[in-house]
Amino acid sequence: MPVRPAHLPGRRARHGTVAAVSAALLLSACAAAPDDGGVTARSGAPVKSTTAAGRAALPGAAGEPKRARQALPGVGPAMLADIPDTARQVLLVTGDGRNEPTSTVRLYQRTTAGGWEAVTAAWPAHNALKGWTHDHRLGDLRSPIGVFALTDAGGLLPDPGTRMPYDQSDAFTVSGTGFEGEPLDGSFDYVVAINYNREPGTSPLDWARPQGAEKGGGIWVHVDHDGPTQACVSIAEEHLKILLRALDPDLKPVIVMGDAATLAR
């Protein structure tokens, strides 16, 4: 693997406690630290739709015109059904192909009429070296397909102004080179944890894996290093700072991610 273990002197948790983190654990994911994915519930399952009561209380809920709910570009009925009705922000990651490492990222917000409108430009991105999978496994070099909550952020650098819980720590330091020989330095200056196989409400550095270690974990949106990732999604630093400032926990943001053909189903 063309990645050296990250330099991790320790982790400062959100409440100030310090715990040593084994570098061996960090060989599972993107750029030698994260690899895994996301859940919103403690059960470790992907995000699913909420109760009928919750649907009725929000724009885009049951009873609204079908066409309004179909307004998320390139996302078909099967994937739309997995977006919780509580979610009013969607970070859409559209992969160029099932086995391709490149994709496009754009943030959308639900309108009062129940449709979706873009709140950022479309940004180029990287995903895993081998593309996408419905059954992500540790070290498979594919990004998980699905809908996952976004609840926690962090990074080596200070909080750029996000409303999300933010864990600044030296443990986000990474070194070495990526799959195309590109330097990994700075890749974790800012990250947003994707709730695939992790405990929501914890630092992105938390290593709890509700679905088991074999299902991977530590999958983040992080700073692009100009090459494929191990499982994460990466975008330019300037775009990630825009994203961090735009994400609003009150709007229950989720990421919808996968190759274009799968998302369209």
Coordinates of C-alpha atoms in Angstrom, one line a residue:
M1 CA 0.0 0.0 0.0
P2 CA 1.5 3.3 -1.0
V3 CA 0.8 5.0 2.3
R4 CA 2.9 5.2 5.5
P5 CA 1.1 5.2 8.9
A6 CA 0.1 8.6 10.0
H7 CA 2.0 10.3 12.8
L8 CA -0.4 10.2 15.7
P9 CA 1.0 11.3 19.1
G10 CA -2.4 11.0 20.6
R11 CA -6.0 12.3 20.4
R12 CA -7.6 15.1 22.3
A13 CA -11.3 14.3 22.6
R14 CA -14.0 16.9 22.7
H15 CA -14.1 16.9 26.5
G16 CA -10.3 17.2 26.9
T17 CA -9.3 13.7 27.6
V18 CA -6.3 12.3 25.9
A19 CA -5.9 8.7 24.6
A20 CA -3.1 7.0 22.7
V21 CA -4.1 5.8 19.2
S22 CA -2.3 2.9 17.6
A23 CA -0.9 3.7 14.2
A24 CA -1.8 0.2 13.1
L25 CA -5.5 1.1 13.4
L26 CA -5.0 3.9 10.9
L27 CA -4.0 1.7 8.0
S28 CA -7.7 1.0 7.3
A29 CA -8.8 4.1 5.5
C30 CA -8.2 7.1 3.4
A31 CA -4.6 8.4 3.3
A32 CA -3.6 6.0 6.1
A33 CA -6.0 7.1 8.8
P34 CA -9.7 6.7 8.2
D35 CA -11.3 4.0 6.0
D36 CA -14.7 3.4 7.2
G37 CA -18.2 4.7 6.7
G38 CA -21.4 5.9 8.4
V39 CA -24.5 5.4 10.5
T40 CA -26.8 7.6 12.3
A41 CA -28.1 5.2 14.9
R42 CA -26.2 3.4 17.6
S43 CA -27.2 0.2 16.0
G44 CA -24.7 0.7 13.2
A45 CA -27.3 0.7 10.4
P46 CA -27.3 3.2 7.6
V47 CA -29.7 6.1 7.8
K48 CA -33.3 5.2 7.0
S49 CA -36.6 7.2 6.8
T50 CA -38.2 8.4 9.9
T51 CA -41.7 7.9 11.3
A52 CA -44.9 9.1 9.6
A53 CA -45.3 11.8 12.2
G54 CA -41.8 13.1 11.3
R55 CA -42.5 13.0 7.6
A56 CA -45.7 15.0 8.0
A57 CA -44.0 17.8 9.8
L58 CA -41.4 18.6 7.2
P59 CA -41.3 20.0 3.6
G60 CA -41.1 17.2 1.1
A61 CA -43.1 14.9 3.3
A62 CA -45.7 12.4 2.4
G63 CA -48.6 14.0 0.6
E64 CA -46.5 16.6 -1.3
P65 CA -46.2 16.4 -5.1
K66 CA -44.1 13.5 -6.2
R67 CA -42.1 15.6 -8.6
A68 CA -40.9 17.8 -5.7
R69 CA -39.4 14.8 -4.0
Q70 CA -37.7 13.8 -7.2
A71 CA -35.8 17.1 -7.6
L72 CA -32.5 15.9 -6.3
P73 CA -30.5 15.7 -9.5
G74 CA -29.5 12.2 -10.6
V75 CA -31.0 10.5 -7.6
G76 CA -33.7 7.9 -8.3
P77 CA -36.5 6.5 -6.2
A78 CA -34.5 3.8 -4.5
M79 CA -31.9 6.1 -3.1
L80 CA -34.5 8.9 -2.4
A81 CA -36.3 6.4 -0.2
D82 CA -33.3 6.1 2.1
I83 CA -33.0 9.9 2.7
P84 CA -34.7 10.6 6.1
D85 CA -37.6 13.1 5.9
T86 CA -35.9 15.0 8.7
A87 CA -32.9 15.7 6.5
R88 CA -33.0 19.1 5.0
Q89 CA -29.4 19.2 3.7
V90 CA -27.9 16.7 1.3
L91 CA -24.3 16.5 0.3
L92 CA -24.5 14.7 -3.0
V93 CA -21.4 12.8 -4.2
T94 CA -21.9 11.4 -7.7
G95 CA -19.2 9.1 -8.8
D96 CA -18.0 9.0 -12.5
G97 CA -18.3 5.2 -12.6
R98 CA -18.6 2.1 -10.5
N99 CA -14.9 1.4 -10.7
E100 CA -13.7 5.0 -11.0
P101 CA -11.9 7.2 -8.3
T102 CA -13.3 10.5 -9.4
S103 CA -16.6 12.2 -8.6
T104 CA -18.5 15.4 -8.2
V105 CA -19.8 16.9 -4.9
R106 CA -22.5 19.5 -4.4
L107 CA -24.5 20.6 -1.3
Y108 CA -28.3 20.9 -1.6
Q109 CA -31.0 22.2 0.8
R110 CA -34.6 21.3 0.9
T111 CA -36.9 24.2 -0.1
T112 CA -40.2 25.1 1.6
A113 CA -42.0 23.6 -1.4
G114 CA -40.4 20.2 -0.8
G115 CA -37.8 20.2 -3.6
W116 CA -34.1 20.7 -3.5
E117 CA -31.9 23.6 -4.5
A118 CA -28.1 23.8 -4.8
V119 CA -26.4 26.0 -2.2
T120 CA -22.8 25.5 -3.5
A121 CA -21.2 25.0 -6.8
A122 CA -20.4 21.6 -8.1
W123 CA -16.9 20.6 -6.9
P124 CA -14.5 18.0 -8.4
A125 CA -13.7 15.2 -5.9
H126 CA -11.9 12.0 -5.4
N127 CA -13.3 8.8 -3.9
A128 CA -11.7 5.3 -3.4
L129 CA -9.1 4.0 -5.8
K130 CA -11.3 1.1 -7.0
G131 CA -14.6 3.0 -7.0
W132 CA -17.8 2.0 -5.1
T133 CA -19.4 -0.9 -3.3
H134 CA -22.7 -1.8 -1.5
D135 CA -20.7 -4.0 0.9
H136 CA -17.7 -2.1 2.1
R137 CA -15.0 -4.1 3.8
L138 CA -11.8 -3.1 5.5
G139 CA -9.1 -2.5 3.0
D140 CA -11.2 -3.1 -0.2
L141 CA -10.2 0.3 -1.6
R142 CA -13.9 1.1 -2.4
S143 CA -16.1 3.8 -1.0
P144 CA -19.5 2.7 0.5
I145 CA -22.6 3.5 -1.4
G146 CA -25.5 4.8 0.6
V147 CA -27.1 7.6 2.7
F148 CA -25.2 8.5 5.9
A149 CA -25.6 11.3 8.4
L150 CA -23.0 14.0 8.9
T151 CA -22.8 15.0 12.6
D152 CA -19.2 15.6 13.6
A153 CA -16.1 17.4 12.2
G154 CA -12.5 18.0 13.2
G155 CA -9.0 18.6 11.9
L156 CA -5.4 19.6 12.5
L157 CA -6.3 23.3 12.0
P158 CA -8.6 25.4 14.1
D159 CA -12.3 25.4 13.5
P160 CA -13.0 27.5 10.4
G161 CA -16.4 28.5 11.6
T162 CA -18.6 25.4 11.5
R163 CA -21.8 24.9 13.5
M164 CA -20.9 21.2 13.9
P165 CA -19.0 19.8 16.9
Y166 CA -15.4 20.3 15.9
D167 CA -12.4 18.4 17.4
Q168 CA -9.1 20.1 16.7
S169 CA -6.2 17.8 17.5
D170 CA -2.6 17.0 16.5
A171 CA -3.7 13.5 15.9
F172 CA -5.0 14.6 12.5
T173 CA -1.4 14.8 11.3
V174 CA -0.7 12.6 8.3
S175 CA 2.4 12.0 6.2
G176 CA 3.6 9.8 3.3
T177 CA 2.4 9.5 -0.2
G178 CA -0.8 8.4 -2.0
F179 CA -1.5 6.0 -4.7
E180 CA -0.1 8.3 -7.4
G181 CA 2.9 9.4 -5.4
E182 CA 1.3 12.6 -4.3
P183 CA 2.1 13.9 -0.8
L184 CA -0.6 13.4 1.9
D185 CA 0.5 16.3 4.1
G186 CA -2.5 18.5 5.0
S187 CA -5.2 15.9 4.0
F188 CA -6.7 16.0 7.5
D189 CA -6.4 19.7 8.1
Y190 CA -10.2 19.7 8.0
V191 CA -12.5 16.6 8.0
V192 CA -16.2 15.8 8.2
A193 CA -16.9 12.3 9.6
I194 CA -19.3 10.2 7.4
N195 CA -21.5 8.2 9.8
Y196 CA -20.6 4.8 8.3
N197 CA -19.9 2.3 11.1
R198 CA -19.1 4.9 13.7
E199 CA -20.7 6.3 16.9
P200 CA -22.4 9.6 16.1
G201 CA -21.6 12.5 18.5
T202 CA -18.0 11.5 18.9
S203 CA -14.7 12.9 17.4
P204 CA -13.9 11.7 13.9
L205 CA -10.9 10.0 15.6
D206 CA -13.1 7.7 17.7
W207 CA -12.4 4.1 16.7
A208 CA -15.7 2.5 17.8
R209 CA -17.0 0.2 15.1
P210 CA -20.7 -0.8 15.8
Q211 CA -20.8 -3.2 12.8
G212 CA -17.4 -4.7 13.6
A213 CA -13.9 -3.9 12.5
E214 CA -14.2 -6.0 9.3
K215 CA -16.7 -3.5 8.0
G216 CA -14.1 -0.7 8.0
G217 CA -14.6 2.8 9.4
G218 CA -13.0 6.2 9.7
I219 CA -14.5 7.3 6.4
W220 CA -14.3 11.1 6.1
V221 CA -14.8 14.0 3.7
H222 CA -11.3 15.5 3.9
V223 CA -8.9 17.7 2.0
D224 CA -8.0 16.5 -1.5
H225 CA -4.4 15.4 -2.0
D226 CA -4.8 15.1 -5.8
G227 CA -5.3 11.4 -5.9
P228 CA -7.6 8.5 -5.1
T229 CA -8.4 7.7 -1.5
Q230 CA -8.7 4.4 0.4
A231 CA -12.5 4.9 1.0
C232 CA -13.0 8.6 1.8
V233 CA -14.3 11.5 -0.3
S234 CA -11.9 14.4 -0.8
I235 CA -12.4 17.9 -2.0
A236 CA -10.2 21.0 -2.3
E237 CA -9.4 22.7 1.0
E238 CA -11.2 25.9 0.0
H239 CA -14.4 23.9 -0.8
L240 CA -14.2 21.9 2.4
K241 CA -14.1 25.2 4.5
I242 CA -17.2 26.4 2.6
L243 CA -18.9 23.1 3.3
L244 CA -18.0 23.2 7.0
R245 CA -19.5 26.7 7.3
A246 CA -22.6 25.7 5.4
L247 CA -23.5 22.4 7.2
D248 CA -26.2 23.1 9.8
P249 CA -26.9 20.4 12.5
D250 CA -30.4 21.7 12.9
L251 CA -31.0 20.7 9.2
K252 CA -29.9 17.1 9.9
P253 CA -27.4 16.9 7.0
V254 CA -26.7 13.6 5.3
I255 CA -24.4 12.5 2.5
V256 CA -25.8 10.6 -0.5
M257 CA -22.9 8.9 -2.2
G258 CA -22.3 6.4 -4.9
D259 CA -21.6 6.0 -8.7
A260 CA -24.0 7.8 -11.0
A261 CA -25.7 4.7 -12.3
T262 CA -26.5 3.3 -8.8
L263 CA -27.7 6.7 -7.5
A264 CA -30.1 7.0 -10.4
R265 CA -32.0 3.8 -9.6

